[in-house]
mmCIF file of C-alpha atoms and ligand atoms in Angstrom:
data_model
loop_
_atom_site.group_PDB
_atom_site.id
_atom_site.type_symbol
_atom_site.label_atom_id
_atom_site.label_comp_id
_atom_site.label_asym_id
_atom_site.label_seq_id
_atom_site.Cartn_x
_atom_site.Cartn_y
_atom_site.Cartn_z
ATOM 1 C CA MET A 20 204.481 135.793 123.968
ATOM 2 C CA ALA A 21 205.602 132.218 123.575
ATOM 3 C CA THR A 22 202.951 129.996 122.024
ATOM 4 C CA ARG A 23 204.379 126.559 122.720
ATOM 5 C CA ALA A 24 201.821 124.178 124.224
ATOM 6 C CA THR A 25 202.228 120.530 125.126
ATOM 7 C CA GLU A 26 199.555 117.868 124.858
ATOM 8 C CA THR A 27 199.998 114.581 126.680
ATOM 9 C CA TYR A 28 197.971 111.799 125.088
ATOM 10 C CA ARG A 29 197.607 108.701 127.209
ATOM 11 C CA LEU A 30 197.583 105.435 125.276
ATOM 12 C CA PRO A 31 195.285 102.682 126.558
ATOM 13 C CA ALA A 32 197.042 100.224 128.850
ATOM 14 C CA ALA A 33 198.405 97.148 127.093
ATOM 15 C CA SER A 34 199.387 95.493 130.328
ATOM 16 C CA MET A 35 198.213 95.726 133.927
ATOM 17 C CA ALA A 36 199.689 98.605 135.924
ATOM 18 C CA ASN A 37 201.462 100.091 132.867
ATOM 19 C CA THR A 38 200.449 102.979 130.646
ATOM 20 C CA ARG A 39 202.391 104.976 128.101
ATOM 21 C CA SER A 40 201.801 108.431 126.709
ATOM 22 C CA LEU A 41 202.592 110.489 123.656
ATOM 23 C CA LYS A 42 203.784 114.094 123.970
ATOM 24 C CA ILE A 43 202.812 116.546 121.236
ATOM 25 C CA LEU A 44 204.315 120.065 121.066
ATOM 26 C CA ARG A 45 202.475 122.816 119.234
ATOM 27 C CA TYR A 46 203.810 126.218 118.189
ATOM 28 C CA GLY A 47 201.656 128.966 116.672
ATOM 29 C CA ALA A 48 198.143 128.591 115.338
ATOM 30 C CA ARG A 49 196.578 127.117 112.222
ATOM 31 C CA ALA A 50 194.516 130.263 111.734
ATOM 32 C CA ASP A 51 197.742 132.211 111.038
ATOM 33 C CA GLY A 52 199.086 130.137 108.132
ATOM 34 C CA PRO A 53 200.092 126.685 106.964
ATOM 35 C CA LYS A 54 200.563 123.675 109.247
ATOM 36 C CA ALA A 55 203.689 121.532 109.489
ATOM 37 C CA TYR A 56 203.875 118.242 111.371
ATOM 38 C CA ILE A 57 207.254 116.681 112.181
ATOM 39 C CA GLN A 58 207.848 113.442 114.068
ATOM 40 C CA ALA A 59 210.900 111.412 115.050
ATOM 41 C CA GLY A 60 211.475 107.878 116.192
ATOM 42 C CA LEU A 61 208.536 106.037 114.654
ATOM 43 C CA HIS A 62 211.268 103.456 114.195
ATOM 44 C CA ALA A 63 212.289 103.886 117.791
ATOM 45 C CA ASP A 64 215.819 102.487 117.354
ATOM 46 C CA GLU A 65 216.843 105.233 114.920
ATOM 47 C CA ALA A 66 218.639 107.761 117.099
ATOM 48 C CA PRO A 67 219.514 110.706 114.795
ATOM 49 C CA GLY A 68 215.914 111.977 114.562
ATOM 50 C CA PHE A 69 215.702 112.418 118.337
ATOM 51 C CA LEU A 70 218.818 114.599 118.368
ATOM 52 C CA VAL A 71 217.527 116.671 115.434
ATOM 53 C CA MET A 72 214.313 117.158 117.437
ATOM 54 C CA HIS A 73 216.349 118.376 120.414
ATOM 55 C CA HIS A 74 217.970 121.043 118.234
ATOM 56 C CA LEU A 75 214.727 121.833 116.425
ATOM 57 C CA ILE A 76 212.913 122.515 119.728
ATOM 58 C CA ARG A 77 215.778 124.765 120.838
ATOM 59 C CA ALA A 78 215.622 126.727 117.542
ATOM 60 C CA LEU A 79 211.825 126.936 117.494
ATOM 61 C CA ASP A 80 211.722 128.149 121.117
ATOM 62 C CA ARG A 81 213.942 131.078 120.085
ATOM 63 C CA ILE A 82 211.845 131.798 116.993
ATOM 64 C CA ASP A 83 208.660 131.521 119.049
ATOM 65 C CA ALA A 84 210.006 133.959 121.674
ATOM 66 C CA ARG A 85 210.536 136.490 118.867
ATOM 67 C CA GLY A 86 206.930 135.975 117.725
ATOM 68 C CA ASP A 87 208.013 134.710 114.316
ATOM 69 C CA ILE A 88 205.931 131.544 113.970
ATOM 70 C CA SER A 89 203.546 132.302 111.114
ATOM 71 C CA GLY A 90 201.465 129.139 111.016
ATOM 72 C CA GLU A 91 201.222 126.008 113.153
ATOM 73 C CA ILE A 92 204.213 123.734 113.754
ATOM 74 C CA VAL A 93 203.496 120.447 115.503
ATOM 75 C CA LEU A 94 206.348 118.285 116.793
ATOM 76 C CA VAL A 95 206.154 114.736 118.066
ATOM 77 C CA PRO A 96 209.724 114.312 119.315
ATOM 78 C CA VAL A 97 209.255 110.683 120.457
ATOM 79 C CA ALA A 98 206.604 109.299 118.128
ATOM 80 C CA ASN A 99 206.752 105.709 119.309
ATOM 81 C CA PRO A 100 206.614 105.316 123.103
ATOM 82 C CA ILE A 101 205.957 101.592 122.583
ATOM 83 C CA GLY A 102 209.075 101.054 120.464
ATOM 84 C CA VAL A 103 211.413 102.990 122.756
ATOM 85 C CA SER A 104 210.571 100.579 125.566
ATOM 86 C CA GLN A 105 211.448 97.467 123.538
ATOM 87 C CA TRP A 106 214.805 96.565 125.065
ATOM 88 C CA ARG A 107 215.888 93.005 124.457
ATOM 89 C CA ASP A 108 219.245 91.455 125.329
ATOM 90 C CA ASP A 109 220.599 94.955 126.071
ATOM 91 C CA TRP A 110 219.649 96.159 122.584
ATOM 92 C CA LEU A 111 216.878 98.640 121.759
ATOM 93 C CA GLN A 112 214.719 97.125 118.992
ATOM 94 C CA GLY A 113 212.180 99.673 117.847
ATOM 95 C CA ARG A 114 211.435 98.831 114.216
ATOM 96 C CA PHE A 115 209.040 95.911 114.622
ATOM 97 C CA ASN A 116 206.324 95.672 117.227
ATOM 98 C CA PHE A 117 207.261 92.951 119.721
ATOM 99 C CA SER A 118 203.593 91.990 120.102
ATOM 100 C CA ASP A 119 202.887 91.151 116.435
ATOM 101 C CA GLY A 120 206.170 91.561 114.520
ATOM 102 C CA ILE A 121 204.748 94.311 112.286
ATOM 103 C CA ASN A 122 206.936 97.244 111.220
ATOM 104 C CA PHE A 123 205.741 100.374 113.049
ATOM 105 C CA ASN A 124 205.929 102.314 109.765
ATOM 106 C CA ARG A 125 203.652 100.105 107.672
ATOM 107 C CA ARG A 126 199.914 99.543 107.152
ATOM 108 C CA TYR A 127 198.560 103.001 107.995
ATOM 109 C CA PRO A 128 194.916 103.498 107.017
ATOM 110 C CA ASP A 129 194.056 104.299 103.408
ATOM 111 C CA LEU A 130 191.178 106.759 103.744
ATOM 112 C CA ALA A 131 190.743 107.478 100.021
ATOM 113 C CA ALA A 132 187.642 105.350 99.375
ATOM 114 C CA THR A 133 185.819 106.534 102.528
ATOM 115 C CA VAL A 134 186.665 110.182 101.886
ATOM 116 C CA ALA A 135 185.684 109.891 98.204
ATOM 117 C CA GLY A 136 182.236 108.738 99.305
ATOM 118 C CA ARG A 137 181.909 111.677 101.688
ATOM 119 C CA VAL A 138 182.993 114.405 99.229
ATOM 120 C CA GLN A 139 181.828 113.173 95.819
ATOM 121 C CA ASP A 140 178.726 115.390 95.729
ATOM 122 C CA ARG A 141 180.398 118.384 97.341
ATOM 123 C CA LEU A 142 183.590 119.058 95.345
ATOM 124 C CA GLY A 143 183.518 122.176 93.194
ATOM 125 C CA ASP A 144 185.738 124.326 91.007
ATOM 126 C CA ASP A 145 187.697 126.001 93.776
ATOM 127 C CA ALA A 146 190.831 124.102 94.838
ATOM 128 C CA ASP A 147 191.033 125.694 98.311
ATOM 129 C CA THR A 148 187.420 124.779 99.085
ATOM 130 C CA ASN A 149 188.058 121.222 97.884
ATOM 131 C CA ILE A 150 191.138 120.986 100.125
ATOM 132 C CA ARG A 151 189.085 122.090 103.134
ATOM 133 C CA LEU A 152 186.281 119.622 102.354
ATOM 134 C CA ILE A 153 188.714 116.738 101.916
ATOM 135 C CA ARG A 154 190.560 117.532 105.148
ATOM 136 C CA GLU A 155 187.299 117.690 107.080
ATOM 137 C CA ALA A 156 186.223 114.380 105.560
ATOM 138 C CA CYS A 157 189.590 112.823 106.484
ATOM 139 C CA GLY A 158 189.122 113.979 110.077
ATOM 140 C CA ARG A 159 185.646 112.451 110.225
ATOM 141 C CA ALA A 160 186.838 109.227 108.584
ATOM 142 C CA LEU A 161 189.559 108.945 111.242
ATOM 143 C CA ASP A 162 187.034 109.696 114.000
ATOM 144 C CA ALA A 163 184.947 106.766 112.764
ATOM 145 C CA ILE A 164 187.845 104.321 113.230
ATOM 146 C CA ARG A 165 187.867 102.520 116.592
ATOM 147 C CA PRO A 166 191.443 101.376 117.241
ATOM 148 C CA GLU A 167 191.617 97.991 118.918
ATOM 149 C CA ASP A 168 194.907 97.974 120.768
ATOM 150 C CA GLU A 169 197.687 100.221 122.039
ATOM 151 C CA THR A 170 199.642 100.237 118.756
ATOM 152 C CA ALA A 171 196.523 100.925 116.710
ATOM 153 C CA HIS A 172 195.712 103.809 119.092
ATOM 154 C CA LEU A 173 199.218 105.200 118.628
ATOM 155 C CA LYS A 174 199.065 105.007 114.826
ATOM 156 C CA HIS A 175 195.587 106.522 114.853
ATOM 157 C CA LYS A 176 196.623 109.433 117.099
ATOM 158 C CA LEU A 177 199.659 110.188 114.912
ATOM 159 C CA MET A 178 197.469 110.197 111.791
ATOM 160 C CA LYS A 179 194.796 112.309 113.476
ATOM 161 C CA THR A 180 197.427 114.866 114.495
ATOM 162 C CA ALA A 181 199.019 114.987 111.022
ATOM 163 C CA HIS A 182 196.158 114.440 108.572
ATOM 164 C CA ASP A 183 195.340 118.117 107.949
ATOM 165 C CA ALA A 184 198.937 119.359 107.696
ATOM 166 C CA ASP A 185 200.390 121.009 104.589
ATOM 167 C CA ILE A 186 203.781 119.502 105.396
ATOM 168 C CA VAL A 187 204.551 116.184 107.117
ATOM 169 C CA LEU A 188 208.133 115.176 107.806
ATOM 170 C CA ASP A 189 208.849 111.743 109.279
ATOM 171 C CA LEU A 190 212.456 111.601 110.507
ATOM 172 C CA HIS A 191 214.226 108.262 110.145
ATOM 173 C CA CYS A 192 217.661 106.867 109.326
ATOM 174 C CA ASP A 193 219.039 103.794 107.576
ATOM 175 C CA HIS A 194 221.861 101.536 108.820
ATOM 176 C CA GLN A 195 224.893 103.134 107.132
ATOM 177 C CA ALA A 196 223.738 105.729 104.650
ATOM 178 C CA ILE A 197 223.964 109.128 103.083
ATOM 179 C CA MET A 198 221.098 111.599 103.506
ATOM 180 C CA HIS A 199 218.099 110.563 101.409
ATOM 181 C CA VAL A 200 214.378 111.319 101.106
ATOM 182 C CA TYR A 201 211.368 109.178 100.163
ATOM 183 C CA ILE A 202 208.485 111.193 98.707
ATOM 184 C CA GLY A 203 205.450 110.855 96.427
ATOM 185 C CA ALA A 204 206.150 111.157 92.698
ATOM 186 C CA SER A 205 203.140 113.482 92.457
ATOM 187 C CA LEU A 206 204.889 115.900 94.843
ATOM 188 C CA TRP A 207 207.897 116.233 92.565
ATOM 189 C CA PRO A 208 209.460 118.597 91.514
ATOM 190 C CA ALA A 209 207.408 120.984 93.703
ATOM 191 C CA ALA A 210 209.095 119.513 96.804
ATOM 192 C CA ARG A 211 212.643 119.851 95.543
ATOM 193 C CA ASP A 212 213.313 122.580 98.148
ATOM 194 C CA LEU A 213 213.015 119.911 100.869
ATOM 195 C CA SER A 214 215.602 117.594 99.297
ATOM 196 C CA ALA A 215 217.830 120.549 98.427
ATOM 197 C CA TRP A 216 217.818 122.033 101.937
ATOM 198 C CA MET A 217 218.408 118.639 103.544
ATOM 199 C CA GLY A 218 221.284 117.956 101.141
ATOM 200 C CA ALA A 219 219.661 114.681 100.094
ATOM 201 C CA SER A 220 221.954 112.725 97.809
ATOM 202 C CA ALA A 221 219.031 110.547 96.773
ATOM 203 C CA THR A 222 215.371 111.459 96.411
ATOM 204 C CA LEU A 223 213.288 108.352 95.779
ATOM 205 C CA LEU A 224 209.887 108.838 94.191
ATOM 206 C CA ALA A 225 206.823 106.628 94.409
ATOM 207 C CA ASP A 226 203.098 107.362 94.468
ATOM 208 C CA ASP A 227 202.450 103.943 95.998
ATOM 209 C CA SER A 228 205.208 101.965 97.688
ATOM 210 C CA GLY A 229 202.819 99.067 98.305
ATOM 211 C CA VAL A 230 203.030 99.094 102.115
ATOM 212 C CA THR A 231 201.454 102.443 103.182
ATOM 213 C CA PRO A 232 204.088 103.991 105.441
ATOM 214 C CA PHE A 233 203.060 106.994 107.540
ATOM 215 C CA ASP A 234 204.095 109.720 105.087
ATOM 216 C CA GLU A 235 202.271 108.036 102.229
ATOM 217 C CA ALA A 236 199.088 107.590 104.275
ATOM 218 C CA CYS A 237 199.073 111.395 104.692
ATOM 219 C CA SER A 238 199.858 112.330 101.073
ATOM 220 C CA ARG A 239 198.627 109.564 98.757
ATOM 221 C CA ILE A 240 194.947 110.327 99.355
ATOM 222 C CA TRP A 241 195.376 113.573 97.394
ATOM 223 C CA TRP A 242 196.477 112.036 94.115
ATOM 224 C CA LYS A 243 194.066 109.148 94.527
ATOM 225 C CA LEU A 244 191.181 111.639 94.846
ATOM 226 C CA ALA A 245 192.546 113.787 91.994
ATOM 227 C CA LYS A 246 192.431 110.694 89.768
ATOM 228 C CA ARG A 247 188.964 109.752 90.999
ATOM 229 C CA PHE A 248 187.523 113.246 90.410
ATOM 230 C CA PRO A 249 189.279 114.621 87.280
ATOM 231 C CA ALA A 250 186.576 117.262 86.753
ATOM 232 C CA HIS A 251 187.474 119.024 90.010
ATOM 233 C CA PRO A 252 190.783 120.612 91.068
ATOM 234 C CA VAL A 253 192.354 118.452 93.817
ATOM 235 C CA PRO A 254 195.986 119.520 94.310
ATOM 236 C CA PRO A 255 198.538 117.373 96.194
ATOM 237 C CA ALA A 256 197.885 119.408 99.350
ATOM 238 C CA CYS A 257 200.094 117.465 101.761
ATOM 239 C CA LEU A 258 203.836 117.461 101.164
ATOM 240 C CA ALA A 259 204.700 114.360 103.191
ATOM 241 C CA ALA A 260 208.165 112.831 103.138
ATOM 242 C CA THR A 261 210.305 110.341 104.987
ATOM 243 C CA VAL A 262 213.663 111.979 105.637
ATOM 244 C CA GLU A 263 216.471 109.466 106.207
ATOM 245 C CA LEU A 264 219.066 111.234 108.358
ATOM 246 C CA ARG A 265 222.062 109.151 107.181
ATOM 247 C CA GLY A 266 223.012 106.097 109.306
ATOM 248 C CA LEU A 267 222.239 104.776 112.794
ATOM 249 C CA ALA A 268 225.491 106.030 114.297
ATOM 250 C CA ASP A 269 225.659 109.356 112.432
ATOM 251 C CA LEU A 270 225.037 111.397 115.519
ATOM 252 C CA SER A 271 226.733 114.642 116.447
ATOM 253 C CA HIS A 272 225.531 118.009 117.707
ATOM 254 C CA GLU A 273 227.060 119.667 114.637
ATOM 255 C CA MET A 274 225.190 117.460 112.148
ATOM 256 C CA ALA A 275 221.905 117.513 114.052
ATOM 257 C CA ALA A 276 221.993 121.297 114.561
ATOM 258 C CA GLU A 277 222.662 121.780 110.846
ATOM 259 C CA ASP A 278 219.815 119.391 109.943
ATOM 260 C CA ALA A 279 217.478 121.300 112.301
ATOM 261 C CA ASP A 280 218.599 124.613 110.751
ATOM 262 C CA ASN A 281 217.882 123.226 107.301
ATOM 263 C CA ILE A 282 214.378 122.189 108.371
ATOM 264 C CA ILE A 283 213.907 125.754 109.699
ATOM 265 C CA ARG A 284 215.105 127.201 106.367
ATOM 266 C CA PHE A 285 212.694 124.916 104.520
ATOM 267 C CA MET A 286 209.852 126.084 106.793
ATOM 268 C CA ILE A 287 210.750 129.766 106.292
ATOM 269 C CA GLY A 288 210.563 129.167 102.533
ATOM 270 C CA ARG A 289 207.174 127.518 103.029
ATOM 271 C CA GLY A 290 205.716 130.398 105.055
ATOM 272 C CA LEU A 291 205.640 128.738 108.479
ATOM 273 C CA ILE A 292 208.249 131.019 109.996
ATOM 274 C CA ARG A 293 208.758 134.720 109.326
ATOM 275 C CA GLY A 294 212.225 135.580 108.079
ATOM 276 C CA ALA A 295 214.449 135.890 105.057
ATOM 277 C CA VAL A 296 216.032 132.856 103.510
ATOM 278 C CA ALA A 297 218.208 132.389 100.458
ATOM 279 C CA ASP A 298 217.174 130.155 97.579
ATOM 280 C CA PRO A 299 217.726 126.483 98.401
ATOM 281 C CA PRO A 300 221.081 125.075 97.279
ATOM 282 C CA ALA A 301 221.391 122.950 94.149
ATOM 283 C CA LEU A 302 220.190 119.384 94.490
ATOM 284 C CA PRO A 303 223.157 116.981 94.793
ATOM 285 C CA ASN A 304 221.459 114.450 92.473
ATOM 286 C CA THR A 305 218.247 114.363 90.498
ATOM 287 C CA ALA A 306 215.338 112.391 91.914
ATOM 288 C CA THR A 307 214.924 108.778 90.766
ATOM 289 C CA PRO A 308 212.055 106.271 90.899
ATOM 290 C CA LEU A 309 211.780 104.167 94.046
ATOM 291 C CA SER A 310 210.977 101.270 91.713
ATOM 292 C CA ALA A 311 214.534 101.656 90.348
ATOM 293 C CA VAL A 312 216.135 100.961 93.729
ATOM 294 C CA GLU A 313 218.045 97.687 93.582
ATOM 295 C CA HIS A 314 218.096 95.716 96.820
ATOM 296 C CA ILE A 315 221.407 93.867 96.826
ATOM 297 C CA LYS A 316 220.922 90.466 98.449
ATOM 298 C CA SER A 317 223.246 87.583 99.093
ATOM 299 C CA PRO A 318 222.169 84.107 97.941
ATOM 300 C CA VAL A 319 224.459 82.478 100.505
ATOM 301 C CA PRO A 320 225.112 82.776 104.236
ATOM 302 C CA GLY A 321 228.354 84.185 105.583
ATOM 303 C CA VAL A 322 230.078 87.351 106.693
ATOM 304 C CA VAL A 323 230.022 90.441 104.503
ATOM 305 C CA VAL A 324 233.030 92.405 103.288
ATOM 306 C CA PHE A 325 231.800 95.482 101.461
ATOM 307 C CA SER A 326 233.803 96.804 98.524
ATOM 308 C CA LYS A 327 231.487 99.802 98.056
ATOM 309 C CA GLN A 328 230.355 102.381 100.541
ATOM 310 C CA PRO A 329 227.480 104.872 100.785
ATOM 311 C CA GLY A 330 227.844 107.519 98.084
ATOM 312 C CA ASP A 331 229.814 105.312 95.670
ATOM 313 C CA SER A 332 228.803 105.194 92.012
ATOM 314 C CA ILE A 333 228.023 101.694 90.799
ATOM 315 C CA LEU A 334 228.164 100.175 87.337
ATOM 316 C CA ALA A 335 226.182 97.084 86.391
ATOM 317 C CA GLY A 336 228.319 94.061 87.224
ATOM 318 C CA ASP A 337 230.351 95.786 89.940
ATOM 319 C CA VAL A 338 231.096 93.705 93.009
ATOM 320 C CA VAL A 339 229.328 95.466 95.895
ATOM 321 C CA ALA A 340 230.392 92.987 98.560
ATOM 322 C CA GLU A 341 231.930 89.593 99.108
ATOM 323 C CA VAL A 342 230.226 87.068 101.345
ATOM 324 C CA ILE A 343 232.712 84.787 103.029
ATOM 325 C CA ASN A 344 231.982 81.399 104.571
ATOM 326 C CA PRO A 345 235.210 80.139 106.138
ATOM 327 C CA LEU A 346 234.178 76.467 106.051
ATOM 328 C CA PRO A 347 235.797 74.532 103.179
ATOM 329 C CA SER A 348 233.235 72.873 100.868
ATOM 330 C CA LYS A 349 233.468 70.613 97.805
ATOM 331 C CA THR A 350 230.427 72.267 96.212
ATOM 332 C CA ALA A 351 230.773 75.964 97.006
ATOM 333 C CA GLU A 352 233.505 78.563 96.986
ATOM 334 C CA ARG A 353 234.371 80.099 100.321
ATOM 335 C CA THR A 354 234.174 83.558 98.738
ATOM 336 C CA HIS A 355 230.985 84.641 96.983
ATOM 337 C CA PRO A 356 230.987 87.995 95.147
ATOM 338 C CA VAL A 357 227.668 89.875 95.155
ATOM 339 C CA ARG A 358 227.225 92.104 92.099
ATOM 340 C CA ALA A 359 224.942 94.965 91.127
ATOM 341 C CA ALA A 360 222.559 94.321 88.238
ATOM 342 C CA ALA A 361 222.218 97.943 87.121
ATOM 343 C CA ASP A 362 224.019 101.284 87.162
ATOM 344 C CA GLY A 363 223.341 103.679 90.026
ATOM 345 C CA PHE A 364 224.828 104.747 93.315
ATOM 346 C CA LEU A 365 224.871 103.105 96.691
ATOM 347 C CA PHE A 366 222.914 105.109 99.259
ATOM 348 C CA ALA A 367 222.555 102.639 102.135
ATOM 349 C CA ARG A 368 224.071 99.399 103.371
ATOM 350 C CA SER A 369 223.575 97.157 106.385
ATOM 351 C CA ALA A 370 225.339 98.030 109.620
ATOM 352 C CA ASP A 371 226.288 94.551 110.743
ATOM 353 C CA ARG A 372 228.276 92.143 108.611
ATOM 354 C CA PHE A 373 226.150 89.016 108.431
ATOM 355 C CA ALA A 374 224.449 87.630 105.336
ATOM 356 C CA ARG A 375 221.760 85.035 104.963
ATOM 357 C CA PRO A 376 219.965 84.218 101.712
ATOM 358 C CA GLY A 377 217.443 86.970 100.959
ATOM 359 C CA ARG A 378 218.717 89.530 103.450
ATOM 360 C CA ILE A 379 219.225 93.011 102.010
ATOM 361 C CA LEU A 380 222.884 94.042 102.208
ATOM 362 C CA ALA A 381 222.779 97.321 100.285
ATOM 363 C CA LYS A 382 220.455 99.647 98.386
ATOM 364 C CA ILE A 383 221.397 101.201 95.067
ATOM 365 C CA ALA A 384 219.501 104.086 93.477
ATOM 366 C CA GLY A 385 219.209 103.364 89.773
ATOM 367 C CA ARG A 386 217.341 105.137 87.009
ATOM 368 C CA LYS A 387 215.355 102.397 85.299
ATOM 369 C CA PRO A 388 212.431 100.760 87.132
ATOM 370 C CA LEU A 389 213.181 97.198 88.217
ATOM 371 C CA LYS A 390 209.890 96.377 89.898
ATOM 372 C CA ASN A 391 206.304 96.252 88.764
ATOM 373 C CA LYS A 392 203.468 98.419 89.954
ATOM 374 C CA GLY A 393 201.893 97.018 93.112
ATOM 375 C CA ALA A 394 205.107 95.397 94.358
ATOM 376 C CA ASN A 395 206.476 96.229 97.807
ATOM 377 C CA LEU A 396 209.111 98.831 96.988
ATOM 378 C CA LEU A 397 210.338 99.154 100.576
ATOM 379 C CA THR A 398 211.865 96.715 103.030
ATOM 380 C CA LEU A 399 210.091 94.591 105.673
HETATM 381 ZN ZN1 LIG B 24 213.049 104.100 109.841
#
């Protein structure tokens, strides 16, 4: 018998006569095995995740009809009903909240200190018991938060739905990019099956990116508590990752169906779905530190002509792009080359072709850390 159930969560009204709601799909039951939580469209202008969800629901419905769900799989196919309504000048803008300008994937709650206070006298020698205690404490810590506005309610509901999952996948994309994954350094290399199945050309590792995106809010608490309580076993019990499904316009049924199939294969390997699966393929590239990602920026305004594309290897000193300002000037050249500072490979670049000083034009995965601990390792 099919197990799929749908919850509709109504967000509090932010304006008179208007309310929005969040739909949450659940397959299987937590009592039967591990829990996976997958969401798409937290950045509501990133289309590929929605299409992967479409194919994932189709595949899971078939698996569910066969009775092969062996845990709980929770999907939030449209995770940001606020962002998907933010049309402006005929352009959907779903990355930053129109009401306060804040990125929808930043500033999630850090529950570590509150949970530490709740569990410090209760942790023991058994890792599974500690996991259960910490998850319960996380749930209670979230229950104690009183969100103030619609966006805070949305973020809180997403966290509440995901906080006790073994696996959390947040589906995103970059502007023009190859497949890549952001994940906690403490989850590596145990999570290499995720990157391998997704065919991630870059896996970028950080235990603290400095801005608490959704995946990190779910996973970072585990290594923070492990550090705080070294006498007790506290494993990294939530494999949370941000999966960047290539670029904004990389949308086809073939690609999305393959991505959904790869998520299914990953979940079979992780015991959420009954079935046989081969070993994951070889990883295209080894994982590298997020702190070694070079953000290529132009110091001048103009239009951008890229000389490198996603997937290209880069050597220090290579010209990644030229920024052209067609106006003649006595003090500046009309052509300004923008060079990479370190070796690596280009995994993402901007989709439009305008530069202004400080704007990120491209991202290069290097090997040697370029930024200090505590710095913001992500973008705005
Ligand atoms: Zn995104």
